[in-house]
PDB file of C-alpha atoms in Angstrom:
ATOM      1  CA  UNK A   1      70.623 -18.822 -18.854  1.00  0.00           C
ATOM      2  CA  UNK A   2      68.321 -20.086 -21.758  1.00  0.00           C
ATOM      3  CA  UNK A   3      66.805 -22.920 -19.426  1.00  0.00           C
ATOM      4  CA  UNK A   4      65.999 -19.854 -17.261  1.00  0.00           C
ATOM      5  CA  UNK A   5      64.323 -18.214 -19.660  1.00  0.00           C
ATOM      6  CA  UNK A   6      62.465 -20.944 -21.076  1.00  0.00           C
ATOM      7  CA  UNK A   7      61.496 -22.019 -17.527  1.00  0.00           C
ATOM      8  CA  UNK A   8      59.798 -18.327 -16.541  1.00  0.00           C
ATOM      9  CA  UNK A   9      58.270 -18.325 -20.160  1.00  0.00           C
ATOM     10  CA  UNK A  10      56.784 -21.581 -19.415  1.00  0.00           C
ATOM     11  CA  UNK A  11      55.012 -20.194 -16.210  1.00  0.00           C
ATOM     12  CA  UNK A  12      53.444 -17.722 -17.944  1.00  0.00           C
ATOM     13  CA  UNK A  13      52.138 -19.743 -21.095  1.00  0.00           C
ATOM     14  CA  UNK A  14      48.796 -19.884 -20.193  1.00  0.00           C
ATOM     15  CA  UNK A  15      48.748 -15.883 -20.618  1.00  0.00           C
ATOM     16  CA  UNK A  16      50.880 -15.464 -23.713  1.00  0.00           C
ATOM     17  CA  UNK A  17      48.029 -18.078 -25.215  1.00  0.00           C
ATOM     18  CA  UNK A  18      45.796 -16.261 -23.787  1.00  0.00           C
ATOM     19  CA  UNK A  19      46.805 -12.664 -25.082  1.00  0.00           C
ATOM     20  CA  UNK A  20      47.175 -13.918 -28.650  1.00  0.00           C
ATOM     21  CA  UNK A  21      43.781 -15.368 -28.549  1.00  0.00           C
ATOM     22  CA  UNK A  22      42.402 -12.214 -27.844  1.00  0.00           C
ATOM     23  CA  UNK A  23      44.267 -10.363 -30.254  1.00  0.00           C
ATOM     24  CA  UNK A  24      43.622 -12.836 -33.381  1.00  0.00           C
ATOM     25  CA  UNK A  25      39.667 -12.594 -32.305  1.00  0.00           C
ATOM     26  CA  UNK A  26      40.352  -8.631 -32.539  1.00  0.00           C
ATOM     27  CA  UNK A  27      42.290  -8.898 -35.849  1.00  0.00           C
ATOM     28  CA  UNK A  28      39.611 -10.772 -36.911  1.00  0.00           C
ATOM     29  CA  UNK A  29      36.287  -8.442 -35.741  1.00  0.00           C
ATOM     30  CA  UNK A  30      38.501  -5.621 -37.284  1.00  0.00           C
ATOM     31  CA  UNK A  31      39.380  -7.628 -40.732  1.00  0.00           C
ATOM     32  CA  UNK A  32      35.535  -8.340 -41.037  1.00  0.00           C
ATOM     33  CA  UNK A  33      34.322  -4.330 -40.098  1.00  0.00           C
ATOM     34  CA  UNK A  34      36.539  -3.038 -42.798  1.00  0.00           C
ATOM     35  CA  UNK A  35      36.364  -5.915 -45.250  1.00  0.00           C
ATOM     36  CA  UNK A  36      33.618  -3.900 -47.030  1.00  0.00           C
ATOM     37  CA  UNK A  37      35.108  -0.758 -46.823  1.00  0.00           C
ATOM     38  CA  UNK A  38      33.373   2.502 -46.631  1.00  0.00           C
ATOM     39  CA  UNK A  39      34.563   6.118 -45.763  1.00  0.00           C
ATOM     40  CA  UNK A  40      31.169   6.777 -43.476  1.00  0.00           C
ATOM     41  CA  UNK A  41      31.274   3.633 -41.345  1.00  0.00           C
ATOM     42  CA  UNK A  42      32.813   3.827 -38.027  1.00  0.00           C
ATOM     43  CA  UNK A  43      34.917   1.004 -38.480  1.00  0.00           C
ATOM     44  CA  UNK A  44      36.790   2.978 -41.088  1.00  0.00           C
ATOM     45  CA  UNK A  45      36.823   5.810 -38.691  1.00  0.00           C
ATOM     46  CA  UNK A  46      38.398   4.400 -35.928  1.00  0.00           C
ATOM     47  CA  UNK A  47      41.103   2.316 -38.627  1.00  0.00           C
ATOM     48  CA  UNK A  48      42.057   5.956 -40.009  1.00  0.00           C
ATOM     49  CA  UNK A  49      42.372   7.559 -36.035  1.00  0.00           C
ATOM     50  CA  UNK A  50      45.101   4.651 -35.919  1.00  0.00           C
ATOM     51  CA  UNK A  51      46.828   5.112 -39.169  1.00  0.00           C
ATOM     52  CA  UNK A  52      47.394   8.637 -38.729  1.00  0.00           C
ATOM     53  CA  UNK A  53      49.557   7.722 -35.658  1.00  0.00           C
ATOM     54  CA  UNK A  54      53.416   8.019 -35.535  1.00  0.00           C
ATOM     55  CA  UNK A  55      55.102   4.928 -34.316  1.00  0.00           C
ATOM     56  CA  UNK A  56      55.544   6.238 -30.653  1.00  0.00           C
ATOM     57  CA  UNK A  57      51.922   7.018 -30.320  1.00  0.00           C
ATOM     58  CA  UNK A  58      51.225   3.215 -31.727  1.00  0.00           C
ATOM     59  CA  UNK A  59      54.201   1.911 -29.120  1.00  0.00           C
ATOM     60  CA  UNK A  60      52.096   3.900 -26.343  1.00  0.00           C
ATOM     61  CA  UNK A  61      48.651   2.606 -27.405  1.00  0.00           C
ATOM     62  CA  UNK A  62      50.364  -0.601 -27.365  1.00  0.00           C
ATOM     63  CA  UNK A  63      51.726  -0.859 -23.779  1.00  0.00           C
ATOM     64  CA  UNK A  64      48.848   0.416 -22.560  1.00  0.00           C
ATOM     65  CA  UNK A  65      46.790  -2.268 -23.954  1.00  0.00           C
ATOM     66  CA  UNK A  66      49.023  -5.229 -22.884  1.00  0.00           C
ATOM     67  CA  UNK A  67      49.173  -3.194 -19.211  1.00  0.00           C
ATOM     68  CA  UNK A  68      45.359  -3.593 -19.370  1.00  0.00           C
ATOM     69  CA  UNK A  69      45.456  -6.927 -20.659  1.00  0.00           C
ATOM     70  CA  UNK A  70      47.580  -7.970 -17.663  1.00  0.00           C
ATOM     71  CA  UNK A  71      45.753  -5.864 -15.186  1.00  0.00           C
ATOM     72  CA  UNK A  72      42.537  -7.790 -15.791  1.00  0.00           C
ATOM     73  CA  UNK A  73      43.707 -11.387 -15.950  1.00  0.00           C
ATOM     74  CA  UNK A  74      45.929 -11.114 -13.039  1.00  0.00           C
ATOM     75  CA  UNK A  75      42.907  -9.730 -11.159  1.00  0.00           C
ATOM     76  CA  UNK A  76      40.424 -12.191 -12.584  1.00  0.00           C
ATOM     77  CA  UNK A  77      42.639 -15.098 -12.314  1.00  0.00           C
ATOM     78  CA  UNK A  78      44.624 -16.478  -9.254  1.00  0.00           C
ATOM     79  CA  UNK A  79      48.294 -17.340 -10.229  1.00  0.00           C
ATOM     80  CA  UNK A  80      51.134 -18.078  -7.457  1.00  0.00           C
ATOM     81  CA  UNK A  81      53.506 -15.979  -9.113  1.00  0.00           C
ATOM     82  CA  UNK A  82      51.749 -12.380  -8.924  1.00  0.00           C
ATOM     83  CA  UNK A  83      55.203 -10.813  -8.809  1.00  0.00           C
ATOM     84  CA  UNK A  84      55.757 -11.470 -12.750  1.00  0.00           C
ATOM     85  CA  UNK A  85      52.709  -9.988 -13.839  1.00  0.00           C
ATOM     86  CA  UNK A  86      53.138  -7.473 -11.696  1.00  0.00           C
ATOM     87  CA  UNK A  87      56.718  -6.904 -13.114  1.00  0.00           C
ATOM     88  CA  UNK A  88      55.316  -7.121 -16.673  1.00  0.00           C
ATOM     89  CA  UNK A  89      52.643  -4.138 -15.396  1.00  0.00           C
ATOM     90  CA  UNK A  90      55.722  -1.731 -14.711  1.00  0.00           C
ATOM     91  CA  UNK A  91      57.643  -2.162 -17.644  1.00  0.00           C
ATOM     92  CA  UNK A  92      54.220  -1.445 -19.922  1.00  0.00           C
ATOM     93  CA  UNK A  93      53.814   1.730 -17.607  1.00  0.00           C
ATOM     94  CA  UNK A  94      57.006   2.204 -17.578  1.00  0.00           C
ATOM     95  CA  UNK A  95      56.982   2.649 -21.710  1.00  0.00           C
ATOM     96  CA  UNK A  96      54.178   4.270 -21.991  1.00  0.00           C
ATOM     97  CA  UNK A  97      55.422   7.410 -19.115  1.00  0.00           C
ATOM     98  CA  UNK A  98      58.568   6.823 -21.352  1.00  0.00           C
ATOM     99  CA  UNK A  99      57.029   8.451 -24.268  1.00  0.00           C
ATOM    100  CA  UNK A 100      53.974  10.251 -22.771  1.00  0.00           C
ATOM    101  CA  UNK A 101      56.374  12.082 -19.900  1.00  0.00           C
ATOM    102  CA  UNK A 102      54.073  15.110 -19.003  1.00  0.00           C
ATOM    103  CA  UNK A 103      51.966  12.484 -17.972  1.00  0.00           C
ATOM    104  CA  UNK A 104      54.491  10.262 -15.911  1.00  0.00           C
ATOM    105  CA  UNK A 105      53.437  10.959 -12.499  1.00  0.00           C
ATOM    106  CA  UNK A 106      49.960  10.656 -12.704  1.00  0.00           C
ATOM    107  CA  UNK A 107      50.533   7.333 -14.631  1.00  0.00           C
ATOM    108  CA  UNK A 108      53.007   6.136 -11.852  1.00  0.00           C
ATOM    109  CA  UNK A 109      50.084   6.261  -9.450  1.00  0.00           C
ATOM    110  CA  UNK A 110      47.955   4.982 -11.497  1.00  0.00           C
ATOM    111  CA  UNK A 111      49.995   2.044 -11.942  1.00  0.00           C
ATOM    112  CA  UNK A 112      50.948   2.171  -8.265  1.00  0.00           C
ATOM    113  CA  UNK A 113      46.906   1.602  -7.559  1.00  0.00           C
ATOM    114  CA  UNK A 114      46.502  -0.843  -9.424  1.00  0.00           C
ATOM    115  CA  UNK A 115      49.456  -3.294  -8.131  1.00  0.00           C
ATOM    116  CA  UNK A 116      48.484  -2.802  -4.547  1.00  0.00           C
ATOM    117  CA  UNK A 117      45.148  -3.616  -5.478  1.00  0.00           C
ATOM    118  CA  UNK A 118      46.180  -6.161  -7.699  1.00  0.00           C
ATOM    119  CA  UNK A 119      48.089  -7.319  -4.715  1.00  0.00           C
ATOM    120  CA  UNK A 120      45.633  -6.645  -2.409  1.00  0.00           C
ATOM    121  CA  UNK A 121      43.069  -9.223  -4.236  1.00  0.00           C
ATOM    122  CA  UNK A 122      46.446 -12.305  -4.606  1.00  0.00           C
ATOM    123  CA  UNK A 123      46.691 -11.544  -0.438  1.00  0.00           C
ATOM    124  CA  UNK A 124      42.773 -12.429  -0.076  1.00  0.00           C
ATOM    125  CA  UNK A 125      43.183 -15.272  -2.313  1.00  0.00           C
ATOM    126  CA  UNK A 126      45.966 -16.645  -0.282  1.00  0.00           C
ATOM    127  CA  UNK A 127      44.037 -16.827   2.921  1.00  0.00           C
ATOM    128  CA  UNK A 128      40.548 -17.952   1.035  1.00  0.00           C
ATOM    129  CA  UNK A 129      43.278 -20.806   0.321  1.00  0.00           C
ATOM    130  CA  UNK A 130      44.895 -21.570   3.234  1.00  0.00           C
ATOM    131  CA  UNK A 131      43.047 -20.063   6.205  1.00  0.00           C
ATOM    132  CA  UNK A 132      39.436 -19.692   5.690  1.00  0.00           C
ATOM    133  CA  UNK A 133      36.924 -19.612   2.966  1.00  0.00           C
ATOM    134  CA  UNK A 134      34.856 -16.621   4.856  1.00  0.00           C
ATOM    135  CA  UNK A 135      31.505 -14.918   2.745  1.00  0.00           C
ATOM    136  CA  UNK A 136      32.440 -11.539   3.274  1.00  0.00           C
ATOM    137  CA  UNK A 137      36.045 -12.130   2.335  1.00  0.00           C
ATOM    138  CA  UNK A 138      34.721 -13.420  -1.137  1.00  0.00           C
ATOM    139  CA  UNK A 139      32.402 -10.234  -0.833  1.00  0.00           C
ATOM    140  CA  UNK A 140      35.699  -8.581  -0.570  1.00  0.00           C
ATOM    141  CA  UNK A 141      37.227  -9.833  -2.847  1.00  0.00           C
ATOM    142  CA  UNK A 142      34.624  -9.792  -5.739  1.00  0.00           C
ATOM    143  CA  UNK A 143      34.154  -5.947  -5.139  1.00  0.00           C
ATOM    144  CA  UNK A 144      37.954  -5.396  -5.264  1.00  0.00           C
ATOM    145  CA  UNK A 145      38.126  -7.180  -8.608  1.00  0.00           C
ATOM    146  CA  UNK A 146      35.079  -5.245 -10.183  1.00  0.00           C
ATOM    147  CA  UNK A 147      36.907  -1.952  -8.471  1.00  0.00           C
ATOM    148  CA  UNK A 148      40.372  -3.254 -10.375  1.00  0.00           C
ATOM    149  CA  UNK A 149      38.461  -3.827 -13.823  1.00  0.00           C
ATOM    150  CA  UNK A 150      36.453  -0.818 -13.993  1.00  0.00           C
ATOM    151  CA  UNK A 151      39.880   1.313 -12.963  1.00  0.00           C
ATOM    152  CA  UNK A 152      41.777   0.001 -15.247  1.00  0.00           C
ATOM    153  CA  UNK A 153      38.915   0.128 -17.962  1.00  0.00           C
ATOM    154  CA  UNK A 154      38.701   3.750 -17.444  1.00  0.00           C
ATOM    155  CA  UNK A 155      42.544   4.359 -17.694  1.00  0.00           C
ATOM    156  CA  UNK A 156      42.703   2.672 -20.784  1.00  0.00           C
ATOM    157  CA  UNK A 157      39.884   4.792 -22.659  1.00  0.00           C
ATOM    158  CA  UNK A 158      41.645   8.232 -20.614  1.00  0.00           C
ATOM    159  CA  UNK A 159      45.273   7.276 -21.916  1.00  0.00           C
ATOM    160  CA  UNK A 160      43.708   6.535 -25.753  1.00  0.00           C
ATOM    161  CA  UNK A 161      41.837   9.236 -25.472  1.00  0.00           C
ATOM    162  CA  UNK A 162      44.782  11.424 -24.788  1.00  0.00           C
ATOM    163  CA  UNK A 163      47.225  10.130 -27.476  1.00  0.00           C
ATOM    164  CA  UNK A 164      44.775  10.314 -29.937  1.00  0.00           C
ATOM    165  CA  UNK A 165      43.813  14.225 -29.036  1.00  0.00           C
ATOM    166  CA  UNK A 166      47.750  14.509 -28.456  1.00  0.00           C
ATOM    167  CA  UNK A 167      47.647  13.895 -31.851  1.00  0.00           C
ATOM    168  CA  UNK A 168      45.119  16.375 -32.964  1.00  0.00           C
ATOM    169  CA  UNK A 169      45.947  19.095 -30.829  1.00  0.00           C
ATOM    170  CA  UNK A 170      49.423  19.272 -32.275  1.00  0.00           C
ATOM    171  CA  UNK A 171      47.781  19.028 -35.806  1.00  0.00           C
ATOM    172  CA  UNK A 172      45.557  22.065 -34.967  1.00  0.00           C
ATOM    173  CA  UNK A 173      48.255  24.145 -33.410  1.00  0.00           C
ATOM    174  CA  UNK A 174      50.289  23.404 -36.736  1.00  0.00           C
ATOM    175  CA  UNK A 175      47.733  24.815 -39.121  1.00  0.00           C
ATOM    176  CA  UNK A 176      46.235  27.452 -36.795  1.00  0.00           C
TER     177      UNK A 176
END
């Protein structure tokens, strides 16, 4: 069972590296905009938007910036074994309309979108590889992998955007 484990963690290491690469460099950027801190810079703006989350809103704002994540390098990068990521996409989605369930249909074809195009993009790939390496299938492809990246771009900023109003809407019903 371990060796299992171990063996499907090791086909995915090259992501994992990946992922906490990107998130050190953002620690960083975000340690050095608030090292000299300020209460009129944005940086200390959009640090005091996060802390005034509750820990659901921060597990929500989570998954849906490792689905993103995921979303983007599987579409940018070919790997032979699309149906992990693709796996790994669900379950963040799958958290995310968890805790955010008014909004679970509409982010259950979102998702849905995004792994057919996702798969879409792995099927081109595939017979680039081993059938022909046409122009206008590269056309193809490119176009479905800008489509994929600005889609998911814009469902990450809609999803923020509504658990941080979430959050403010319930603060102004409270004191209204």
């Amino acid at each position: 069972m371990l060796e299992t484990i171990l063996y499907q963690l090791s086909k995915i290491s090259g992501v994992l590296i990946i992922f906490l690469v990107v998130v050190m460099l953002v620690s960083f950027i975000l340690y050095k905009m608030t090292k000299k801190f300020n209460i009129h810079k944005k940086s200390v703006m959009l640090c005091g938007m996060l802390t005034s989350l509750k820990n659901t809103q921060l597990i929500m704002i989570t998954a849906i910036i490792i689905r993103t994540f995921l979303v983007m390098f599987t579409a940018i990068f070919y790997t032979k074994n699309i149906l992990l990521y693709l796996i790994m996409i669900i379950l963040s989605s799958l958290v995310y309309a968890i805790f955010h369930y008014r909004k679970a249909i509409f982010e259950i074809i979102s998702t849905s979108a995004q792994i057919i195009a996702l798969y879409l993009i792995h099927i081109l790939s595939n017979y680039m590889i081993e059938v022909s390496n046409d122009p206008y299938v590269l056309a193809i492809k490119i176009c479905l992998i800008i489509f994929i990246i600005m889609y998911a771009s814009y469902f990450f900023l809609k999803n923020f955007e509504d658990v941080i109003t979430k959050e403010k809407r319930r603060k102004k019903y409270e004191e209204g």
